[in-house]
mmCIF file of C-alpha atoms in Angstrom:
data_model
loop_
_atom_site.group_PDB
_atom_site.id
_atom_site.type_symbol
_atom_site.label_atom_id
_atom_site.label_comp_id
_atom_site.label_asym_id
_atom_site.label_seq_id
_atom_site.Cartn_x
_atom_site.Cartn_y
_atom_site.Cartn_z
ATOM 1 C CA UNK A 1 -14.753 46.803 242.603
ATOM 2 C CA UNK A 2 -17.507 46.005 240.545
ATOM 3 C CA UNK A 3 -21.001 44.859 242.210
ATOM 4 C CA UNK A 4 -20.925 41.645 239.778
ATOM 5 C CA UNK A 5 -17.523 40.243 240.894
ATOM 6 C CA UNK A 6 -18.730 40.872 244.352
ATOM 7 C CA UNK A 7 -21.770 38.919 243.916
ATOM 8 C CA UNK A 8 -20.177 35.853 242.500
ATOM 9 C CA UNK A 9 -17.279 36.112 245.331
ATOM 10 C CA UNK A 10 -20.241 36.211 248.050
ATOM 11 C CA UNK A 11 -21.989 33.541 246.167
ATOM 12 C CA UNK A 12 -18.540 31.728 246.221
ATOM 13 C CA UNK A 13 -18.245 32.002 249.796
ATOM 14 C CA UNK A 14 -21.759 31.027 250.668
ATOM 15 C CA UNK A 15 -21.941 28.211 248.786
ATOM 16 C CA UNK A 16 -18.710 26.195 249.207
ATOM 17 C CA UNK A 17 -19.528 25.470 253.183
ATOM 18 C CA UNK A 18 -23.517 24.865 252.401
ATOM 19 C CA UNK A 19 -22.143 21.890 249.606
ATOM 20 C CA UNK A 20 -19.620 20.731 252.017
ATOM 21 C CA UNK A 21 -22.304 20.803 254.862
ATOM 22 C CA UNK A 22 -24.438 18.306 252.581
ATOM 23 C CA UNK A 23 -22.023 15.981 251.714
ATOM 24 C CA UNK A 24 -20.954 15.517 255.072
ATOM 25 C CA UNK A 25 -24.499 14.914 255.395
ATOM 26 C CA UNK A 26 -25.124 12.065 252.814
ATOM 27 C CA UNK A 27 -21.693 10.333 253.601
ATOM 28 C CA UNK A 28 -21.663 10.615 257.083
ATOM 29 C CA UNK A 29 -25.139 10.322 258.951
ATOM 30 C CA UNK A 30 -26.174 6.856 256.869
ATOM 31 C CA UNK A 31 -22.698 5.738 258.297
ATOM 32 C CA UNK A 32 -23.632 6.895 261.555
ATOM 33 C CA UNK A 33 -26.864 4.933 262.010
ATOM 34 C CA UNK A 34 -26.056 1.430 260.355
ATOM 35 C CA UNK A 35 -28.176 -1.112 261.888
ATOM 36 C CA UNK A 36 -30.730 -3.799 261.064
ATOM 37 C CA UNK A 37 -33.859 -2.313 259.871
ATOM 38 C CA UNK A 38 -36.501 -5.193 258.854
ATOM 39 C CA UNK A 39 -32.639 -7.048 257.977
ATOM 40 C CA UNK A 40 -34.443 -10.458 256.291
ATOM 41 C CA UNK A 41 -33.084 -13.512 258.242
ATOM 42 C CA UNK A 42 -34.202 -17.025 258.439
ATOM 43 C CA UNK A 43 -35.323 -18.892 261.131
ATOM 44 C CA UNK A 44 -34.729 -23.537 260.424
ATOM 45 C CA UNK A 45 -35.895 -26.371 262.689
ATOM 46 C CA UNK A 46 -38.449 -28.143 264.801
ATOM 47 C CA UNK A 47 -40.479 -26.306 267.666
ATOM 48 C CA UNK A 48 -39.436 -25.288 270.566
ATOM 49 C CA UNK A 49 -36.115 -24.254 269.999
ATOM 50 C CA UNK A 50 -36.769 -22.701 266.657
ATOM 51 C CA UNK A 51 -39.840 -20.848 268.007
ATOM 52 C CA UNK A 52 -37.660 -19.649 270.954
ATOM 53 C CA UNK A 53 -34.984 -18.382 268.437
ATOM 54 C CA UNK A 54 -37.486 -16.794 265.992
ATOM 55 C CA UNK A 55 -38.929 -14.648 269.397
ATOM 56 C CA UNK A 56 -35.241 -13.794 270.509
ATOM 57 C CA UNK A 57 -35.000 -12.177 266.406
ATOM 58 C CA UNK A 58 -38.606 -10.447 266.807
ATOM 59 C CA UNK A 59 -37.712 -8.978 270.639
ATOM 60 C CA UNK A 60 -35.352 -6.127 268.800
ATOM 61 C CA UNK A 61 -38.952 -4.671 267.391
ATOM 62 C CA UNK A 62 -37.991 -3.580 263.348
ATOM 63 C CA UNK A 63 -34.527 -5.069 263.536
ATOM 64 C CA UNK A 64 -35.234 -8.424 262.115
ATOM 65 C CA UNK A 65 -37.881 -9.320 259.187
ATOM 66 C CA UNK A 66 -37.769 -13.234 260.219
ATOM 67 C CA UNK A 67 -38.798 -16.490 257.639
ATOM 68 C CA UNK A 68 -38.962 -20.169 258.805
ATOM 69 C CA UNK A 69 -37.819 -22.921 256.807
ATOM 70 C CA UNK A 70 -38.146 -26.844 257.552
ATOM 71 C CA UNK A 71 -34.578 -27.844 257.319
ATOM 72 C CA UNK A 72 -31.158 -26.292 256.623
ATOM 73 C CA UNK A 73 -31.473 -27.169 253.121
ATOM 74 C CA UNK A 74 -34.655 -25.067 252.609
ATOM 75 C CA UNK A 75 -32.235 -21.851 254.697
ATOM 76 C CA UNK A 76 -29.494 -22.610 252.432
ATOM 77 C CA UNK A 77 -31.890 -22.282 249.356
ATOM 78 C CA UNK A 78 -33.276 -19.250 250.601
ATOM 79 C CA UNK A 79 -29.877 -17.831 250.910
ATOM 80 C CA UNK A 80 -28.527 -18.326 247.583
ATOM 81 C CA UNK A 81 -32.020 -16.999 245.811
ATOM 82 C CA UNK A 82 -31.121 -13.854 248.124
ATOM 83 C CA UNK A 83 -34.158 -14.322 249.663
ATOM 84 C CA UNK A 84 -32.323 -13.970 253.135
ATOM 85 C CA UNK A 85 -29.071 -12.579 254.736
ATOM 86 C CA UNK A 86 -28.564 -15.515 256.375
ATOM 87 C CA UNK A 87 -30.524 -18.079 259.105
ATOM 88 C CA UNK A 88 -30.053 -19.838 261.968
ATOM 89 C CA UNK A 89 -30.578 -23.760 261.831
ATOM 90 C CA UNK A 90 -31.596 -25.621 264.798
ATOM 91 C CA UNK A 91 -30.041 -29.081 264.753
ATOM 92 C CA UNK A 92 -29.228 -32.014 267.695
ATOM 93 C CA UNK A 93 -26.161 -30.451 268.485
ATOM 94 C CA UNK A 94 -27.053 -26.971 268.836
ATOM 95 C CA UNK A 95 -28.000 -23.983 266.798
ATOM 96 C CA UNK A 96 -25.844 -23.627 263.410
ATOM 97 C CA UNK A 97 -25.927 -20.141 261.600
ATOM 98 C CA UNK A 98 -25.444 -19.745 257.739
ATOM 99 C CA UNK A 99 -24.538 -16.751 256.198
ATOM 100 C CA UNK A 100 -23.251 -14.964 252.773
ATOM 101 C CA UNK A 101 -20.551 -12.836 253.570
ATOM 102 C CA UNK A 102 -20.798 -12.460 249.104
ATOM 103 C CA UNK A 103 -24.378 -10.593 250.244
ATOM 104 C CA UNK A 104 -22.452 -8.212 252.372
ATOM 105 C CA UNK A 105 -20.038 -8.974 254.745
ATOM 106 C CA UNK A 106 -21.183 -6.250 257.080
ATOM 107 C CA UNK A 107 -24.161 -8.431 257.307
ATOM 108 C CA UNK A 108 -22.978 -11.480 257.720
ATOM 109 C CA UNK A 109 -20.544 -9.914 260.914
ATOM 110 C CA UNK A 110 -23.985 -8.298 262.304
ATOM 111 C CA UNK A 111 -25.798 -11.682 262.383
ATOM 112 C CA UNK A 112 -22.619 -13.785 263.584
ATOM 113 C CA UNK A 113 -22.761 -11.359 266.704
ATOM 114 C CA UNK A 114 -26.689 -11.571 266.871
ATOM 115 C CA UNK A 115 -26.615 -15.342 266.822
ATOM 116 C CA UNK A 116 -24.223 -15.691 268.819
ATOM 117 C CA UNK A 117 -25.661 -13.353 271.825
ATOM 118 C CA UNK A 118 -29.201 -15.873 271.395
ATOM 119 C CA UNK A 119 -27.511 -18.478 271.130
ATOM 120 C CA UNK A 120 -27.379 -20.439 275.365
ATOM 121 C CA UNK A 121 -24.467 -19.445 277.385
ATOM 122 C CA UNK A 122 -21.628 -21.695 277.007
ATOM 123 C CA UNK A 123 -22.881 -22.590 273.154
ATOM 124 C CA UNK A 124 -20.334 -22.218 270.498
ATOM 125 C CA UNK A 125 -22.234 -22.033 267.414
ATOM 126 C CA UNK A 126 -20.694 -23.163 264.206
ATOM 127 C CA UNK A 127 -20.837 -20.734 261.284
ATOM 128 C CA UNK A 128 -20.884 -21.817 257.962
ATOM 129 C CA UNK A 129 -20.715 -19.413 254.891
ATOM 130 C CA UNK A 130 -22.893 -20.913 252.345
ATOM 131 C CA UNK A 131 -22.165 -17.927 249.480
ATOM 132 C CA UNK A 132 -18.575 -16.731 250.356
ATOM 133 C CA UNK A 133 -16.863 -13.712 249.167
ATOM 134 C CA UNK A 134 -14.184 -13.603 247.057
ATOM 135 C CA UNK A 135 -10.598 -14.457 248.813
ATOM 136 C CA UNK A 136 -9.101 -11.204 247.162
ATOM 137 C CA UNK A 137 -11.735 -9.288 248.480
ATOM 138 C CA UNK A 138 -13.233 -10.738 252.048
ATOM 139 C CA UNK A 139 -14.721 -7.706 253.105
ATOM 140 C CA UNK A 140 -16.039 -6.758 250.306
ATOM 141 C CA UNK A 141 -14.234 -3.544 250.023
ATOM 142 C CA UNK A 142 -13.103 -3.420 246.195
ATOM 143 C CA UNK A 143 -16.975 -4.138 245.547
ATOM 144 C CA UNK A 144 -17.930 -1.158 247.659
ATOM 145 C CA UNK A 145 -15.039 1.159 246.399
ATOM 146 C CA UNK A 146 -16.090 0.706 242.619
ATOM 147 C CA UNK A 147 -19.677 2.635 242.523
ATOM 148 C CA UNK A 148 -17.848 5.511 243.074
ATOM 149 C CA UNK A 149 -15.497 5.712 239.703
ATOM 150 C CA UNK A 150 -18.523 4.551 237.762
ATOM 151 C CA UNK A 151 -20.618 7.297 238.990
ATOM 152 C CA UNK A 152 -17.615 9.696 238.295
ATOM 153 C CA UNK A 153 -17.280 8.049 234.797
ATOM 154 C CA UNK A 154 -21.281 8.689 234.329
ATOM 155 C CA UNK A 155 -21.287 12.278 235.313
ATOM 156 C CA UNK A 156 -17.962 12.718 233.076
ATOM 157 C CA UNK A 157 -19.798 10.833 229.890
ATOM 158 C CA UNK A 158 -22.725 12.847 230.592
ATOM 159 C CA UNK A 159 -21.217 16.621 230.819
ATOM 160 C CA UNK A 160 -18.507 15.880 227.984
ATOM 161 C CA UNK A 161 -20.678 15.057 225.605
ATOM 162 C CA UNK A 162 -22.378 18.341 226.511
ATOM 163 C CA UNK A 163 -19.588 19.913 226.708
ATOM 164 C CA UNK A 164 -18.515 19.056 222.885
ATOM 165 C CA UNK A 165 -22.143 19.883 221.603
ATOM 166 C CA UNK A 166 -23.177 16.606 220.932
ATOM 167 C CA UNK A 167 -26.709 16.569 220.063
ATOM 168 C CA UNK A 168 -29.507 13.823 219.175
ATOM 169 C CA UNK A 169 -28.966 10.664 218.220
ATOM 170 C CA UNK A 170 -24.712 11.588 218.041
ATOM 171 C CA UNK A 171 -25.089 12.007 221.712
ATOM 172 C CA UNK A 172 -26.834 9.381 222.729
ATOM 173 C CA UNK A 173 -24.846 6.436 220.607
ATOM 174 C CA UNK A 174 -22.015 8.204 221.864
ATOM 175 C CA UNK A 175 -23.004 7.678 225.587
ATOM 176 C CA UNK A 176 -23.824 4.177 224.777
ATOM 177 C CA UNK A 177 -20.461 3.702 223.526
ATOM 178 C CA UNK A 178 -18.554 5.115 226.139
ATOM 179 C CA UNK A 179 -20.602 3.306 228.345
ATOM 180 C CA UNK A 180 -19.692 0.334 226.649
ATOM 181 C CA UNK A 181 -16.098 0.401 227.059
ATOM 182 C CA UNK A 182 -16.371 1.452 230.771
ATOM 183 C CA UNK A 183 -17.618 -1.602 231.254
ATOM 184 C CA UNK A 184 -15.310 -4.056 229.336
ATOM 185 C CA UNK A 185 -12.464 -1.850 230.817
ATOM 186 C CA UNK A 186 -13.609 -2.127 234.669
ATOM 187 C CA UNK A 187 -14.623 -5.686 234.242
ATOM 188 C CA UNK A 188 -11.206 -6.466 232.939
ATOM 189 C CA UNK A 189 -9.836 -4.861 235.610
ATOM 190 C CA UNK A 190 -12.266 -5.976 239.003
ATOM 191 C CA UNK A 191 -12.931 -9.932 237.545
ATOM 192 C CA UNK A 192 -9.471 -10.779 235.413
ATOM 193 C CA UNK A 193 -6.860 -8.376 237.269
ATOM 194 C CA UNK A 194 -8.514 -8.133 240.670
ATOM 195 C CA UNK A 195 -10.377 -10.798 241.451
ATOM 196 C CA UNK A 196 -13.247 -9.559 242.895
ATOM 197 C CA UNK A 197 -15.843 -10.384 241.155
ATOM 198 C CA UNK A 198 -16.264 -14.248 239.904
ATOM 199 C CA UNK A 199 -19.513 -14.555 237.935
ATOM 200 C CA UNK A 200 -20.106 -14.597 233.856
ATOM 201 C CA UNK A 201 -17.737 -12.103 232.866
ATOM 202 C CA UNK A 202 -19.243 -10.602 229.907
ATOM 203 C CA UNK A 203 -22.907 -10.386 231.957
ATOM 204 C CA UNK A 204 -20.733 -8.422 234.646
ATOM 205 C CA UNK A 205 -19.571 -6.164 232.052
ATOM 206 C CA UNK A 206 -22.638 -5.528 230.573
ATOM 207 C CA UNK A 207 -24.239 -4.392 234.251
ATOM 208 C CA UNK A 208 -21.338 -2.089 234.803
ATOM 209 C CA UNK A 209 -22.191 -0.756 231.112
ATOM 210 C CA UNK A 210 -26.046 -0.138 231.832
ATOM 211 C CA UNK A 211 -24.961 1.123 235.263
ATOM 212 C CA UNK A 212 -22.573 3.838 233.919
ATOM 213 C CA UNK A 213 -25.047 4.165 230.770
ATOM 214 C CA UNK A 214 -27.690 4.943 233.655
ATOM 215 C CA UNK A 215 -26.134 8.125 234.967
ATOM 216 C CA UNK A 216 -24.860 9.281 231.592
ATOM 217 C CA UNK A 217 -27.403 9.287 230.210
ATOM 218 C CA UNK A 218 -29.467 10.851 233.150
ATOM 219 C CA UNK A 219 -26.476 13.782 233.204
ATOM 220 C CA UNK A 220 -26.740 14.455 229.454
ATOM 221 C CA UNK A 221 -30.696 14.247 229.300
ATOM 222 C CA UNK A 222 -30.673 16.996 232.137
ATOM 223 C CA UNK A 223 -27.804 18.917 230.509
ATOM 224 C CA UNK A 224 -30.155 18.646 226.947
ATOM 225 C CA UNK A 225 -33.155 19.673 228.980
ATOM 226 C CA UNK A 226 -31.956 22.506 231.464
ATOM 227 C CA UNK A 227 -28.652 23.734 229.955
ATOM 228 C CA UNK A 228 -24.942 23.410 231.441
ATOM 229 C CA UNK A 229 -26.743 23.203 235.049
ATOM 230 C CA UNK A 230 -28.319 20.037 234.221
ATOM 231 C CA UNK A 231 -24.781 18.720 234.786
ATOM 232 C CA UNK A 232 -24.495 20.304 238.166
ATOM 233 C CA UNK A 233 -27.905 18.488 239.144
ATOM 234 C CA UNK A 234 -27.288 15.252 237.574
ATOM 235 C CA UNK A 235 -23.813 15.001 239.341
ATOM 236 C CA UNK A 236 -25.751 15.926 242.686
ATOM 237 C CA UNK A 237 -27.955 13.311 242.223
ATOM 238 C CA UNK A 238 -25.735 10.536 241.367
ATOM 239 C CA UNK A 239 -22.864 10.738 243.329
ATOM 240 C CA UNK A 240 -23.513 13.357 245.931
ATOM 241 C CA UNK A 241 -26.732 11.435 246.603
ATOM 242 C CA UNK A 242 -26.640 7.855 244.610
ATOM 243 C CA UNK A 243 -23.597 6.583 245.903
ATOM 244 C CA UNK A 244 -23.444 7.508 249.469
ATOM 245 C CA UNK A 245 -27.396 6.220 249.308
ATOM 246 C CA UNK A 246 -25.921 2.826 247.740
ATOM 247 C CA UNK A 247 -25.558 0.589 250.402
ATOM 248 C CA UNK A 248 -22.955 -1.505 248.876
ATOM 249 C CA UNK A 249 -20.311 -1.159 251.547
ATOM 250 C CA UNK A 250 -23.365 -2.598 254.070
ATOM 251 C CA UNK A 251 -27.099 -3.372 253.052
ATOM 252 C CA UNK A 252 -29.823 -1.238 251.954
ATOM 253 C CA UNK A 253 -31.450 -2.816 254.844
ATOM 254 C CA UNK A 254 -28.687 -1.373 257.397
ATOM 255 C CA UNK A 255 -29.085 2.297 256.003
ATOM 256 C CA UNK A 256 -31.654 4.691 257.745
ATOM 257 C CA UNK A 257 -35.157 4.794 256.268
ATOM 258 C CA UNK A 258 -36.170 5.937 253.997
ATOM 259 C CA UNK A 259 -31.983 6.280 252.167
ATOM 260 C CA UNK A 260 -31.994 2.241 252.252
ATOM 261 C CA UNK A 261 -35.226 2.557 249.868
ATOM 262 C CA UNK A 262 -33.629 5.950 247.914
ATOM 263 C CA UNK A 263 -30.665 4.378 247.143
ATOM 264 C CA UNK A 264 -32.095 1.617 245.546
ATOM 265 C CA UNK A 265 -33.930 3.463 243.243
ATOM 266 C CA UNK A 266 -30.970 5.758 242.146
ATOM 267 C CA UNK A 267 -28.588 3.906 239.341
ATOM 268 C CA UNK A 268 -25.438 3.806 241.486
ATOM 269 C CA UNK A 269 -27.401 1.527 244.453
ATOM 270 C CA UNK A 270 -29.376 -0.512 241.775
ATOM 271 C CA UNK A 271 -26.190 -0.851 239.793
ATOM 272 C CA UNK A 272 -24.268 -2.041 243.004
ATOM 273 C CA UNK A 273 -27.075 -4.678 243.980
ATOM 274 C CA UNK A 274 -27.507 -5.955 240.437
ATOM 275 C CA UNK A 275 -23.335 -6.586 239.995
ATOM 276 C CA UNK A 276 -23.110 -8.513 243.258
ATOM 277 C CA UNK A 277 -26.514 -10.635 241.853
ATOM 278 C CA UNK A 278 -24.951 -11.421 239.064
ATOM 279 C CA UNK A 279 -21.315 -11.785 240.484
ATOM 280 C CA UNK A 280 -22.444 -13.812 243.233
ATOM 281 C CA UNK A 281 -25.911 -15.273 243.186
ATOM 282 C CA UNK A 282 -25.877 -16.174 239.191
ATOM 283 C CA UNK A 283 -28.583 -13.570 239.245
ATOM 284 C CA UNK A 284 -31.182 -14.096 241.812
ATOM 285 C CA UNK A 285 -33.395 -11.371 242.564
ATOM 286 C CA UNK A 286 -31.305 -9.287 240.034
ATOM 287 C CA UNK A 287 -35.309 -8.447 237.696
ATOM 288 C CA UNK A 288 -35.643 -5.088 240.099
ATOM 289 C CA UNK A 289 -32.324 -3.808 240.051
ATOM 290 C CA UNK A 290 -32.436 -4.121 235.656
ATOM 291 C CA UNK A 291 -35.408 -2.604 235.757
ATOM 292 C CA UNK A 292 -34.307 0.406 237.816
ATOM 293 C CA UNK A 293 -31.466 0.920 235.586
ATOM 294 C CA UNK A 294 -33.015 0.313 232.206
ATOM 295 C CA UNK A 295 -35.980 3.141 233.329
ATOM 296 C CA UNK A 296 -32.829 5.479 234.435
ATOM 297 C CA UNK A 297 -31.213 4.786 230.855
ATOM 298 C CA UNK A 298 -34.220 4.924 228.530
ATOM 299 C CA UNK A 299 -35.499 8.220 229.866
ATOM 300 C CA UNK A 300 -32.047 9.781 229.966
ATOM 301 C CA UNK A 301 -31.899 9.166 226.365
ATOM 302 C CA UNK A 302 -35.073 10.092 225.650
ATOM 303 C CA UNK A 303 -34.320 13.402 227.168
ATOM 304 C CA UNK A 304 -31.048 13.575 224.912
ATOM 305 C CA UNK A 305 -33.138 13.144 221.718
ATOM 306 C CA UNK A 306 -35.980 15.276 222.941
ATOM 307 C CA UNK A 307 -32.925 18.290 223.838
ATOM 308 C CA UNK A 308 -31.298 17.508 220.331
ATOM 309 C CA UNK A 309 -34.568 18.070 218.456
ATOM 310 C CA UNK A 310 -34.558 21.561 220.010
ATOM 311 C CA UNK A 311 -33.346 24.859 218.459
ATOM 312 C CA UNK A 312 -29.925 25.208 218.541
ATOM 313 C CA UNK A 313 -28.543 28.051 220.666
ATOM 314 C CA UNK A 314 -27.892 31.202 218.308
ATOM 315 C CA UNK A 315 -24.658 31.069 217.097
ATOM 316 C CA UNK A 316 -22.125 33.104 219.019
ATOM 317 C CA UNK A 317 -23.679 32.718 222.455
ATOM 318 C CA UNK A 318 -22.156 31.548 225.616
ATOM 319 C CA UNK A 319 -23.938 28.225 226.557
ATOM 320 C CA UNK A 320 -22.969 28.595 230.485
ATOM 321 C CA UNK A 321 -24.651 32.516 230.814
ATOM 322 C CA UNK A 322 -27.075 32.532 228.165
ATOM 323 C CA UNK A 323 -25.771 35.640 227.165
ATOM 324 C CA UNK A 324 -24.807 36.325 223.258
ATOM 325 C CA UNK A 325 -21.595 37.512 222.795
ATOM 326 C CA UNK A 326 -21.898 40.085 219.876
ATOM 327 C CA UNK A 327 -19.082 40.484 217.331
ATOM 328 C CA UNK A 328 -16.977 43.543 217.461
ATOM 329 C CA UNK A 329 -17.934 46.748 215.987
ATOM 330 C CA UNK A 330 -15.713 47.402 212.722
ATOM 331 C CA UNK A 331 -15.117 50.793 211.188
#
């Protein structure tokens, strides 16, 4: 046998446990290891009680990052800008906890349980859910099950337009196109056939647009700079990496640091935080998440124009080896 095939088969072998290794690595240890990690609650009321609350929150050192408020209607404000996961409202009758099971109902089960444990033995404390998930999708798992297919549809927008030869300014209108229509076609699915997300429809659509545009664009910019690889590396990054990094079946602030912070700074988490803003919170603290994803786009396009204005590969060659095929010898 030939030493080349038996390279690639050894290379074959080698490789297919050391990818599988990793991605059992990015899916499963942030899984493992959910819990608070400076998880912003709020703290509402007069002293004692409240001060004697706000301690109980601060006694798990790093768990809790805790804010006080006057009243409940200063907590419930907080909530809705996003400002907080939820707070705990000391009143006549006893301590009341709001939450937003919309912000993550992961969260909003973790606090319940936290609130309740501080709360005095014997206490039933009232929960009220000031920003309430959707009733098709309580638990927030249609929300948390979309990144994926829009990280798949990136990666596929980026590599077939790479694929076809696409080059320059084709390429990139193309990607903005496709990206586009991904996101008329999943908001017309998730908000007017599913039912899971209830904000402005047409904002939603243009998030999951810019989202998919995001990692498209950074897939077809790497492909442009670094050749057919750049699609191996670009799909690494954004779903291998992006979307188990995401957060959006918990919290950012639930994942182990620093993959809370990495997430966030990779389109698929940004793209997940600024849909449930805009689904849920008309918006709030959705500035950092468009930013994220408008860097990701413009230099992923930038990179596609930059690759386009480069010399085409000579005609003839193979575009995955580098190697020219040379036209057969004729008599």
């Amino acid at each position: 046998m030939p030493a080349a095939p038996n390279r690639r088969a050894v290379a074959v072998i080698l490789l297919v446990p050391l990818i599988v290794t990793i991605s059992l690595w990015a899916f499963s240890w942030p899984a493992a290891r959910i819990g608070p990690r400076d998880l912003p609650v709020g703290v509402a009321g007069a002293a004692p009680a409240a001060d004697q609350l706000q301690e109980q929150f601060e006694q798990r050192e790093g768990a809790f990052e805790v804010h006080r408020y006057a009243d409940a209607g200063a907590a419930r404000e907080a909530i809705e800008d996003r400002a907080v996961y939820g707070a705990v409202v000391v009143t006549g009758e006893g301590p009341h906890l709001l939450t937003a099971s919309a912000a993550g109902p992961v969260v909003a089960q973790l606090l319940t349980e936290v609130a309740e444990g501080a709360a005095p033995a014997g206490t039933v404390m009232p929960v009220t859910d000031v920003v309430a998930a959707p009733g098709t999708d309580p638990r927030g798992a249609a929300l948390g099950a979309s990144i994926l297919p829009l990280a798949l549809a990136g990666v596929a927008a980026g590599a077939m337009v790479t694929m076809m030869k696409l080059r320059g300014t084709r390429a990139a209108l193309t990607l903005a196109g496709a990206a586009g229509l991904v996101g008329v076609a999943a908001t017309a699915v998730a908000h007017s056939w599913l039912g899971v997300l209830t904000g402005d429809w047409w904002t939603e659509a243009g998030v999951v647009g810019l989202t998919v545009l995001a990692i498209a664009s950074a897939v077809g910019g790497l492909a442009a700079l670094l050749g057919a690889k750049g699609i191996g590396v670009g799909a690494l990054l954004m779903v291998l990496l992006g979307n188990s990094f995401s957060g959006v079946t918990s919290a950012p602030e639930l994942l182990p640091e620093p993959v809370g912070a990495i997430g966030q700074w990779l389109p698929p988490g940004a793209g997940g935080s600024l849909l449930r803003s805009v689904a849920f919170f008309d918006g709030a603290t959705a500035g950092g998440a468009a930013l994220t994803l408008a860097v990701w786009a413009t230099l992923g396009l930038a990179a596609v124009l930059i690759g386009g204005r480069r010399k085409p590969e000579a005609e003839g060659a193979d575009q995955f080896t580098g190697q020219r095929r040379e036209p057969a010898l004729t008599s």
